[in-house]
XYZ file of C-alpha atoms in Angstrom:
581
model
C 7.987 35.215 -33.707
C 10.529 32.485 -34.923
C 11.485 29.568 -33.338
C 15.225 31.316 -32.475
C 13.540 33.914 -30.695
C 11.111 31.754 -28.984
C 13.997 29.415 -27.182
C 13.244 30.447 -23.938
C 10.316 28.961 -23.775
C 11.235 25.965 -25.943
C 8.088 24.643 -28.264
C 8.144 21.304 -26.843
C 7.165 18.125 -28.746
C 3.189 16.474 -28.553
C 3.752 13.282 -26.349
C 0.570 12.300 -28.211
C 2.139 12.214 -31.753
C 5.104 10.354 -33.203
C 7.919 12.350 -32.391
C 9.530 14.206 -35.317
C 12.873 11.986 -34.937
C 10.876 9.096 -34.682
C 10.826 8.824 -38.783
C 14.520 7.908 -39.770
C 15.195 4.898 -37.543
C 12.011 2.985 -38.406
C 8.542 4.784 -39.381
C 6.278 1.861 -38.747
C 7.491 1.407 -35.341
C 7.056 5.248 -34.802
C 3.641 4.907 -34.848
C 2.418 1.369 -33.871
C 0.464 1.324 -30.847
C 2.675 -1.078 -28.078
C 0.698 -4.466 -28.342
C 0.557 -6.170 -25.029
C 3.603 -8.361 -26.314
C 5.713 -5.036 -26.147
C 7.685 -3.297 -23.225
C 5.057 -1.710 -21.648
C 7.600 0.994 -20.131
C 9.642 2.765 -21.733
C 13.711 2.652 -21.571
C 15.858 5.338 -21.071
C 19.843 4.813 -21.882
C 22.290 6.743 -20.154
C 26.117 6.672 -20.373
C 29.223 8.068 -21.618
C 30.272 9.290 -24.967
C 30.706 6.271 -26.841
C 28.298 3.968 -24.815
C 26.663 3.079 -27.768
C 23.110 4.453 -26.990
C 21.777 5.169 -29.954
C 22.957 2.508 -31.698
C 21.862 0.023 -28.932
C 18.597 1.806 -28.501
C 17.496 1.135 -32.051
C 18.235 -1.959 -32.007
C 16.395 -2.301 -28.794
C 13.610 -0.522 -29.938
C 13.382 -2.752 -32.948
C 13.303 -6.229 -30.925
C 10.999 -4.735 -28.369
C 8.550 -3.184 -31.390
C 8.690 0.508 -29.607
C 9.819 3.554 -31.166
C 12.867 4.860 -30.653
C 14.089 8.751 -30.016
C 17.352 10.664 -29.322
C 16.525 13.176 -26.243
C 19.651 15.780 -28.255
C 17.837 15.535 -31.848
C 14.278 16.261 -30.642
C 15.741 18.945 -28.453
C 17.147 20.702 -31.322
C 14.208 20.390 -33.222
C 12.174 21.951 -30.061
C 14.947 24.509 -30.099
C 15.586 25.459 -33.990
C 19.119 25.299 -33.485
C 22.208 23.151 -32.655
C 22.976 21.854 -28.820
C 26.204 23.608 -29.144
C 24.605 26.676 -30.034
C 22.083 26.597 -27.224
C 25.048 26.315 -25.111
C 26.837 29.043 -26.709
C 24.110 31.519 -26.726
C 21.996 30.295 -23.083
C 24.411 28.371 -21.030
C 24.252 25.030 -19.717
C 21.374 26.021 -16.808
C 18.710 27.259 -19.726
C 19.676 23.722 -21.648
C 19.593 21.634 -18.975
C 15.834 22.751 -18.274
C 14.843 22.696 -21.437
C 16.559 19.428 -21.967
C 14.325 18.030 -18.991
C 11.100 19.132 -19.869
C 11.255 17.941 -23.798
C 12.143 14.325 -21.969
C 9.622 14.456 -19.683
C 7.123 15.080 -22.024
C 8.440 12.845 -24.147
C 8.127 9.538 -21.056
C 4.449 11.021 -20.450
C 3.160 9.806 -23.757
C 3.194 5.608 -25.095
C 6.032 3.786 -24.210
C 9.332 4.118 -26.114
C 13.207 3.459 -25.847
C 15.061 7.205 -25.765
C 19.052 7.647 -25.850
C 20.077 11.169 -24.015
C 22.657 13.026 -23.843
C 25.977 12.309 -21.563
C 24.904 14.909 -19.572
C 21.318 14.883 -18.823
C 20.818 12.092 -16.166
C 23.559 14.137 -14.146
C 20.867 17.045 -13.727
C 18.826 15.505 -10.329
C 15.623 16.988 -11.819
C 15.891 14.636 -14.765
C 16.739 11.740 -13.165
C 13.672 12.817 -10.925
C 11.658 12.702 -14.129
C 12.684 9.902 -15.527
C 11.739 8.286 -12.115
C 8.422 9.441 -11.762
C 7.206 8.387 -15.052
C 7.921 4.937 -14.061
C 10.592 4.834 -17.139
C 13.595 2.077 -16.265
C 16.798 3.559 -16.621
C 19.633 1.742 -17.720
C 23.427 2.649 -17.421
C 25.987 1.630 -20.225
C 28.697 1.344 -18.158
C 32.225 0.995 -20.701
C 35.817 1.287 -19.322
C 37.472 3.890 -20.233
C 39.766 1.805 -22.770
C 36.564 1.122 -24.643
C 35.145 4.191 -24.970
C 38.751 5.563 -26.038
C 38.851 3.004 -28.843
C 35.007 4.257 -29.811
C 35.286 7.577 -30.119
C 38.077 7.885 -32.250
C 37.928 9.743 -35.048
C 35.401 12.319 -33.076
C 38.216 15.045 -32.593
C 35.771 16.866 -34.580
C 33.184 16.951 -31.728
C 33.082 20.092 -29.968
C 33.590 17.680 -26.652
C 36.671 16.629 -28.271
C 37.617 19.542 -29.882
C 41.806 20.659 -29.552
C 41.510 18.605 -26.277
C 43.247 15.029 -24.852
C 39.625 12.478 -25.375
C 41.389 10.492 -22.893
C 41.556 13.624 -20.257
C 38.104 14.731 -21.403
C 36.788 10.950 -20.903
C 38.509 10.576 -17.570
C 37.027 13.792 -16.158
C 33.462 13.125 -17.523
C 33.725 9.869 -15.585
C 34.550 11.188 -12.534
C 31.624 13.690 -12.438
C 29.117 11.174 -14.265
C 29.568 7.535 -12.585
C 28.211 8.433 -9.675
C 24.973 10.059 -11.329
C 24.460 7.127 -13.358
C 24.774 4.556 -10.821
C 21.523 5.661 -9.829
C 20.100 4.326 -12.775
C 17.992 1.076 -11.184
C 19.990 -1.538 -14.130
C 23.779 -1.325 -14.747
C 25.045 -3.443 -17.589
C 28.775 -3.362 -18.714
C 29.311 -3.365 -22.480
C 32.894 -4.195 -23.779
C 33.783 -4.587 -27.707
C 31.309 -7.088 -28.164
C 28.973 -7.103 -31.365
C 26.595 -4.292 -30.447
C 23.608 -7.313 -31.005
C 25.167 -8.993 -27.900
C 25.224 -6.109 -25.899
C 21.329 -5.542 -26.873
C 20.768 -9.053 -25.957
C 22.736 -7.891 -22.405
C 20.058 -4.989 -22.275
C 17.345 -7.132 -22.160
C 17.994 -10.101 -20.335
C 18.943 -7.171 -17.594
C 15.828 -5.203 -18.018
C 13.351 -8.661 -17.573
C 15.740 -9.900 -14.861
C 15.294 -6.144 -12.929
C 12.457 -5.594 -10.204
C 11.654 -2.678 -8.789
C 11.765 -2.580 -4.823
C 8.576 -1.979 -3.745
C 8.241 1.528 -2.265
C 5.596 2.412 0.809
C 5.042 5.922 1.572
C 5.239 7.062 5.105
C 2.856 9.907 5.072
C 4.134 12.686 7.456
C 3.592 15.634 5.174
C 7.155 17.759 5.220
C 8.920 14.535 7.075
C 7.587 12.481 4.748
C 9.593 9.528 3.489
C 9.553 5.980 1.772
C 10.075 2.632 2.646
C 11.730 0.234 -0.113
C 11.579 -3.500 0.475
C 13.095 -6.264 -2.170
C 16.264 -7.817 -2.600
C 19.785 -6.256 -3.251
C 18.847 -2.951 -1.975
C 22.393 -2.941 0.575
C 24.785 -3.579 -2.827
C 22.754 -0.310 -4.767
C 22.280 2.043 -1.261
C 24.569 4.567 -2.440
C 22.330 4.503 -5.944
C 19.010 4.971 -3.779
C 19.993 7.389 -0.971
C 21.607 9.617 -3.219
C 18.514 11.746 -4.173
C 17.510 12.024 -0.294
C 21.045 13.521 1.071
C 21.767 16.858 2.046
C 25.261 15.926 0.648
C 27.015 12.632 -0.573
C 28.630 11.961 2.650
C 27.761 9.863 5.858
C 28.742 8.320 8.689
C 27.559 4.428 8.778
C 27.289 3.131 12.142
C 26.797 -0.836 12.727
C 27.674 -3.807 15.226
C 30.680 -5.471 15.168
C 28.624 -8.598 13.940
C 26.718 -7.229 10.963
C 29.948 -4.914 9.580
C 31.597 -8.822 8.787
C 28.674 -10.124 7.032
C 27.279 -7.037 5.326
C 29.887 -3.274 5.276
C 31.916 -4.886 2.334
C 28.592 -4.813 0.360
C 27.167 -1.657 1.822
C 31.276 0.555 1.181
C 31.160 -0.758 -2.538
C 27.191 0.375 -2.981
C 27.733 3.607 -1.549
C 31.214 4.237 -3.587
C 29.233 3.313 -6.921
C 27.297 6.374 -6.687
C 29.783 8.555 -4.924
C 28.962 8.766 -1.052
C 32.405 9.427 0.726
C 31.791 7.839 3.829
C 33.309 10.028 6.915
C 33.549 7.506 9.142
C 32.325 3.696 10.071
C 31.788 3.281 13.909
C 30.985 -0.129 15.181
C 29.327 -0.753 18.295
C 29.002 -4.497 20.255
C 26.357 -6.235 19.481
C 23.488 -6.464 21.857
C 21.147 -4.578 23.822
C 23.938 -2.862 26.549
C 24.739 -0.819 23.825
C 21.675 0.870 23.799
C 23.336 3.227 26.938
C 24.385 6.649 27.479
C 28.059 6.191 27.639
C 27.920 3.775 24.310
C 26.015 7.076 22.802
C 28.621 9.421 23.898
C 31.129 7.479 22.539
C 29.445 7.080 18.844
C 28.036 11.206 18.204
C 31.866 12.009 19.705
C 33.725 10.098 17.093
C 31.105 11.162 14.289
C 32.106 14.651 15.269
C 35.550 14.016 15.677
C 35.884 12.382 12.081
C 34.329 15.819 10.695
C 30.799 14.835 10.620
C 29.034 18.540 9.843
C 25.254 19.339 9.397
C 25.010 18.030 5.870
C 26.425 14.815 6.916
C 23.574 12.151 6.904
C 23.829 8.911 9.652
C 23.212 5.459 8.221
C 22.386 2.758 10.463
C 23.514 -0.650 9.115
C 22.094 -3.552 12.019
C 19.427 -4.203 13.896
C 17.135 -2.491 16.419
C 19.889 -1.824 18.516
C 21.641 0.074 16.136
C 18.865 1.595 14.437
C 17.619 3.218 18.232
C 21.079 4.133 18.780
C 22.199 5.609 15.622
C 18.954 7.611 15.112
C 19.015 8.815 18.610
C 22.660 9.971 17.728
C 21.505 11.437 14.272
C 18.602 13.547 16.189
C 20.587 14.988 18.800
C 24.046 15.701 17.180
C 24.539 19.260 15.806
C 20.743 19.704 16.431
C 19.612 16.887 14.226
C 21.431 15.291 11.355
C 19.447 13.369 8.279
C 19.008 9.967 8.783
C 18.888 6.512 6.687
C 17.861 3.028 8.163
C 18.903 0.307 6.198
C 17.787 -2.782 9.145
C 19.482 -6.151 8.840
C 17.590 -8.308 10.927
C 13.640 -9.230 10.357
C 12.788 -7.532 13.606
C 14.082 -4.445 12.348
C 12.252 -4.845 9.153
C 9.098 -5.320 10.433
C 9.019 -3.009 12.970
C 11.846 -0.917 14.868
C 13.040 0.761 11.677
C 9.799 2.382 11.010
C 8.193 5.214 12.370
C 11.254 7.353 13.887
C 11.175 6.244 17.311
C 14.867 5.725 18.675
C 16.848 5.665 21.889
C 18.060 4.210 25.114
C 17.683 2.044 27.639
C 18.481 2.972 31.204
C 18.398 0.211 34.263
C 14.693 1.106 35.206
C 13.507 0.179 31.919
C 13.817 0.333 28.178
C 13.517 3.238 25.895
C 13.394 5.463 28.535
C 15.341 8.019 27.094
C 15.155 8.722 23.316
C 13.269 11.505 20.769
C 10.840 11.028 17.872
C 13.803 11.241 14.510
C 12.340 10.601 11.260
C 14.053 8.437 8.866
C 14.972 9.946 5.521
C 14.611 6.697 4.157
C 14.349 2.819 5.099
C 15.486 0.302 3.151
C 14.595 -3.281 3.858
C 17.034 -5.419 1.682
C 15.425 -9.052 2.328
C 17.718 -10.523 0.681
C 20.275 -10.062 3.961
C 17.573 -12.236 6.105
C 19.118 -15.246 5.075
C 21.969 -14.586 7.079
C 20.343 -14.252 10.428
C 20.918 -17.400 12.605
C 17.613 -19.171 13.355
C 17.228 -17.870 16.590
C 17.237 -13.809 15.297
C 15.285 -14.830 12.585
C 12.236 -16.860 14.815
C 12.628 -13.198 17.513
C 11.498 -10.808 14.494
C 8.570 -12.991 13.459
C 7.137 -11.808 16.669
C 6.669 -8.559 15.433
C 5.251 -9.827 12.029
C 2.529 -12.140 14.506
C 2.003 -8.765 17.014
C 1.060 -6.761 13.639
C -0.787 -9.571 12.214
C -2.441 -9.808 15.718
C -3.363 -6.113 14.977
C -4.721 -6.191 11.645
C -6.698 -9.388 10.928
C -6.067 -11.098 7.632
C -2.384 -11.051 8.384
C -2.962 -12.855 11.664
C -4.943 -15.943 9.371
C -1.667 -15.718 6.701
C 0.721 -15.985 9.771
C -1.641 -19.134 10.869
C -1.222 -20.386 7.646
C 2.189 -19.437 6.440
C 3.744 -18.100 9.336
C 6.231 -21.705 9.879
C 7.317 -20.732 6.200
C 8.660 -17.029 7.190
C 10.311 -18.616 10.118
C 12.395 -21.476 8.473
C 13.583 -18.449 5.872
C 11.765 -19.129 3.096
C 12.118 -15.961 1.175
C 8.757 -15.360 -0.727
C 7.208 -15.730 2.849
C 9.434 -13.196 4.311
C 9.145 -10.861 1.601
C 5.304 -10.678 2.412
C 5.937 -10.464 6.416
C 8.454 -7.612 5.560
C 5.835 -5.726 3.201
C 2.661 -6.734 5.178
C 4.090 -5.421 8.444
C 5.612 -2.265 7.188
C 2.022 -1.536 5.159
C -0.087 -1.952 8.573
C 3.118 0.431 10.397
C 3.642 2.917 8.035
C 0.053 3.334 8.040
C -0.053 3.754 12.142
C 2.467 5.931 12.157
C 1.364 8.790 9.472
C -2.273 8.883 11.875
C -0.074 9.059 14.872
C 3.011 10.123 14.392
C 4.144 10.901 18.182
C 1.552 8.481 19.997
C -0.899 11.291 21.315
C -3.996 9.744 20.654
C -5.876 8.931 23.848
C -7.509 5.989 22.385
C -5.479 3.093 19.913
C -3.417 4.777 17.378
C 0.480 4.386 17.216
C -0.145 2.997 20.897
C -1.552 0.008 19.770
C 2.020 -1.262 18.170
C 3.298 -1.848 21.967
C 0.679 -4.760 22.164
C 2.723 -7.049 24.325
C 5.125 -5.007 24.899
C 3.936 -4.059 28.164
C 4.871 -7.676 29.992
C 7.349 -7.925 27.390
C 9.602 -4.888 28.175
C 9.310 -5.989 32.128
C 11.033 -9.432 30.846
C 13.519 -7.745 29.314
C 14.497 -5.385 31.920
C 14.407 -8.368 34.553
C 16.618 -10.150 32.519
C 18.993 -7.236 31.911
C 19.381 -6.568 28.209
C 22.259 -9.150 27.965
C 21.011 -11.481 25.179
C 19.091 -13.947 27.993
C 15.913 -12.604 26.270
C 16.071 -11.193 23.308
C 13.378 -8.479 22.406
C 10.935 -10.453 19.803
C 11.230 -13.234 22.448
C 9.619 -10.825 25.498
C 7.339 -9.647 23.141
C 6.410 -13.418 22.083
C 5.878 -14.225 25.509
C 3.891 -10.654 25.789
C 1.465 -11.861 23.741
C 0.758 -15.165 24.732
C -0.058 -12.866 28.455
C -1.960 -10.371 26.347
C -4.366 -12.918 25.272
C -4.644 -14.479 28.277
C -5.406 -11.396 30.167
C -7.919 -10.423 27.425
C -9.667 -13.328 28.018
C -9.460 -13.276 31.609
C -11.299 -9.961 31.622
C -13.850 -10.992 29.043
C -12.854 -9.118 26.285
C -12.570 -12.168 23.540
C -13.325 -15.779 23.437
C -11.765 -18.218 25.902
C -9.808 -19.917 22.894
C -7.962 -17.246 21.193
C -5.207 -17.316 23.907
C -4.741 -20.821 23.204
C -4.683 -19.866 19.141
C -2.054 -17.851 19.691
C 0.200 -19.338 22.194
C 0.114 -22.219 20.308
C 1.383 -20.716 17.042
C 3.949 -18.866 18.944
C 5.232 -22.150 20.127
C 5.176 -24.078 16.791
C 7.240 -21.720 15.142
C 9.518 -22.067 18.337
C 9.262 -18.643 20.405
C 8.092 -18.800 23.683
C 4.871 -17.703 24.405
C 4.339 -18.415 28.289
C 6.533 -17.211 31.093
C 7.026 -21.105 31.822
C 8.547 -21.298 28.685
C 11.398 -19.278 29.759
C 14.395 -20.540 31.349
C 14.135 -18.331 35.059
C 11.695 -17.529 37.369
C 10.719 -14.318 37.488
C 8.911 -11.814 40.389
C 5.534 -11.331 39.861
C 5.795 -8.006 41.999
C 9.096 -6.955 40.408
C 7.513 -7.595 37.084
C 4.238 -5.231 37.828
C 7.055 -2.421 39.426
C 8.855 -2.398 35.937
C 5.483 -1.999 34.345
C 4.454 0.748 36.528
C 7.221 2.592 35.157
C 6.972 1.305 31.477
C 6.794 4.464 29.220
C 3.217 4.232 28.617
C 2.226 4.206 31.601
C -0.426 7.399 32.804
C -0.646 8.701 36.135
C 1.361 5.751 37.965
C -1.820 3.485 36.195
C 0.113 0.973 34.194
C -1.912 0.813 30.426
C -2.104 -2.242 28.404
C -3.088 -2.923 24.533
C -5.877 -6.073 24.833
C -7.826 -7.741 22.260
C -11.438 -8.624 21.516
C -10.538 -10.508 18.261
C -7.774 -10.546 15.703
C -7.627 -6.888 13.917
C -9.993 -5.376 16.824
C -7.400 -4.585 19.735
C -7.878 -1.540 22.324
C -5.886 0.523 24.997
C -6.850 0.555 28.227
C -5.347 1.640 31.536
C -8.762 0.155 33.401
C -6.965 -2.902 34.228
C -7.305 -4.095 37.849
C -3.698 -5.158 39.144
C -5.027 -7.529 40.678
C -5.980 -8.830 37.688
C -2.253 -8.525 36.386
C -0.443 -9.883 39.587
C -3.222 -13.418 39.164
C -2.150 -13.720 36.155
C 0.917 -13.385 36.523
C 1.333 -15.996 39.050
C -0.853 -18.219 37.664
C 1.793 -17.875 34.770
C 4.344 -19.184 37.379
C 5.819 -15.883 38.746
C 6.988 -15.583 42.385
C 6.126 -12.988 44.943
């Protein structure tokens, strides 16, 4: 059989041998093992007609001592003939497969810099490919003058062929921008010597970091969470691959849409998202209600929101319950992206697909389990949160270090350095906290288990949740605050019942307090009901059978549920803490 007759199933090149194409631009390089001085990943250039990616790759691959390969000549030598004769004869569908499984192959052997085609990273499989093999893609972004004044004299092209190469240019742009501004590095290359823009390449690619991804393992609802900075200026880049369609609705708070929707319109029109329509809610708790939710799935609808429309909630918890609560019951369920603002968010109420409502007896009474399509955790925002935000999220980061162990010593330790915004320090709260979640949540996904699980994460959130609902959600308390101050009773009611030593309350109120949350009920500024508090816990969520249930500790990283908890024991405590009748 020849190799003509045999395109179908496309011989496709050994990823353990130089590749054929490997020869002309450099033979030594073609087969030098990549010395720990070299890349050790390879480089894959997309871009335009006229980009310059072969002649940037080689140089590339010279300076970086990696071979370097053109996807479109080691296709046709895979294929026996020309790419405009596999087009001619099998289409574009048969071409674009074969196209993605010679590069494929191609990333799963030794590192390597490979130019393709204009059109392959516009086929989602490929640019699936490219990701998985842990390749870094990089975009060639020209103007469109540029590229005009570079591929003159290629009438002869069949691209160019009897046609305007400024109307064929224009229209490839429109279709391909948005595909490549997936690619994780961007760089713009003008008329500059092409050494200069190979410099460009590679000051980019050492300045790039990944976002670090954690899985949330829920089998078919399965979905990651990427933390790292920048993430809100390149959303429409990484949400792209998870929508049912490249249009949303964003819905935020009146506070973060001035400080961060500029960044997150731009980042979604890079890579083509038409967003439907922005609805901004006020900031705060009350808008956690039923009439505020009416209100946002209405004008979602209204603005022509349809099934394949996905919801992306740009805030904080508040607008991450709300939103997702809107995305789960709107036309029976819509997809959903969190992208949290605030640390609280981060850490915790972004994760795990719990969203809703409040209602005057308590909060979260009313909501539904909604998976996330996504979460991404841009840090770099935290460094707009006033100091008072920022101290309320670190709660959650001490609750989960509270829960795990060796988190609880690094919050001892470095805890004061998360709260006064250093970001190295709240990059490892972020990550640390959404490890020890994601984890929780893919055992537990709908908090069923009779004993710990996904339960555990409300560990002070049984007092804490009564604070809030005395206080009446209007930014008196704010949530990490009751939770703070949940702890601190926690403890103390752990010890009280001889569950763990007499001193670890005192450990962690008094961390609580150095960072500067409150961490006793004295510490706020009312008095509160002791018997009002124990009614709002009676009807907290978790409660079973009218018994009100409580997470307690024996040590850090070794907490429990129980709902064996005397109330007398509670109400002592409680006023002993200072409470009222």
């Amino acid at each position: 059989m020849s190799r003509n007759t045999a395109l179908p199933a496309w011989p496709l090149p050994d990823a353990s041998a130089p590749p054929a194409s490997a020869a002309p631009f450099g033979a030594e390089d073609a087969v030098r093992a990549p010395t720990p001085a070299m890349a050790t990943r390879s480089i894959v250039l997309v871009g335009m007609p006229g980009a310059g990616k072969s002649s940037i790759g080689r140089r590339l691959a010279t300076k970086l001592g990696l071979p370097f390969i053109d996807a479109d000549t080691e296709i046709e030598a895979a294929a026996g003939l020309p790419i405009t004769e596999i087009f001619t004869r099998y289409g574009e569908p048969h071409f674009r497969d074969g196209e993605r499984r010679v590069i494929a192959r191609l990333l799963a052997g030794p590192p390597l810099v490979l130019a393709t085609g204009g059109g392959a990273f516009t086929d989602a499989r490929t640019r699936a490919a490219v990701a998985s093999s842990g390749a870094v893609a990089v975009w060639l972004r020209c103007s469109l003058p540029t590229l005009l004044r570079r591929v003159a004299g290629r009438e002869h092209r069949p691209l160019f062929l009897n046609k305007d190469p400024r109307e064929v240019l224009e229209r490839l742009m429109t279709a391909r921008h948005p595909t490549f501004a997936e690619a994780p590095v961007i760089v713009d290359c003008t008329d500059e010597p092409p050494e200069t823009t190979t410099r460009k390449v590679m000051e980019a690619i050492a300045a790039h970091r990944d976002p670090s991804r954690l899985p949330v393992r829920l089998g078919d609802r399965a979905y990651d969470i990427l933390v790292g900075e920048g993430l809100v200026a390149r959303a429409g880049a990484l949400i792209a691959p998870v929508l049912p369609a490249r249009r949303v609705v964003v819905i935020t708070d009146e506070t973060v849409a001035a400080l961060h929707l500029p960044t997150l319109t731009a980042g979604l029109a890079e890579a083509g998202v038409g967003i439907v329509s922005t609805i901004t809610v006020p900031p705060g708790e009350a808008s956690k209600s039923f009439p505020q939710l009416q209100s946002v799935v209405e004008a979602a609808l209204a603005a022509g929101a349809d099934r394949r429309t996905a919801v992306v909630a740009l805030g904080g918890g508040v607008v991450g319950d709300l939103a997702g609560f809107a995305a789960a019951i709107a036309l029976r369920g819509l997809t959903f992206i969190q992208i949290p603002t605030t640390l609280l968010a981060q850490v915790d109420s972004s994760v795990g697909g719990k969203t809703g409502i409040n209602l005057g007896l308590g909060k979260n009474l009313v909501g539904a389990f909604h998976q996330p399509r996504l979460v991404l955790a841009d840090t770099g925002v935290l460094g707009t949160l006033p100091p008072r935000e920022l101290r309320a999220g670190y709660a959650e980061v001490a609750k989960h270090g509270l829960l795990q162990g060796e988190l609880w010593a690094w919050c001892e330790a470095e805890g004061a350095r998360a709260v006064a915004g250093d970001p190295t320090a709240l990059a490892h709260a972020v990550m640390e906290s959404c490890r020890l979640k994601s984890a929780v949540v893919a055992a537990d996904e709908r908090e069923e288990s009779e004993e710990g699980g996904r339960a555990l994460l409300n560990l002070g959130h049984t007092f804490g949740h009564a604070l809030e609902a005395e206080c009446g959600y209007g930014g008196e308390l704010l949530h990490g605050e009751a939770v703070a101050v949940g702890l601190g009773l926690a403890a103390s009611l752990s010890a009280r019942l001889g569950h763990c030593s007499q001193e670890l309350p005192g450990r962690v109120i008094s961390h609580l307090q150095e960072v500067g949350l409150p961490a006793r009920i004295g510490d706020l500024k009312r008095r509160f009901s002791a018997e009002a508090l124990m009614g709002r816990m009676r009807k907290d969520k978790k409660a079973r059978d009218g018994a009100m249930r409580f997470i307690l500790m024996r040590a850090p990283g070794d907490c429990f549920t129980t709902s064996d908890v005397a109330p007398l024991a509670v109400q002592t405590l409680l006023r002993d803490e200072g409470c009222g009748e």
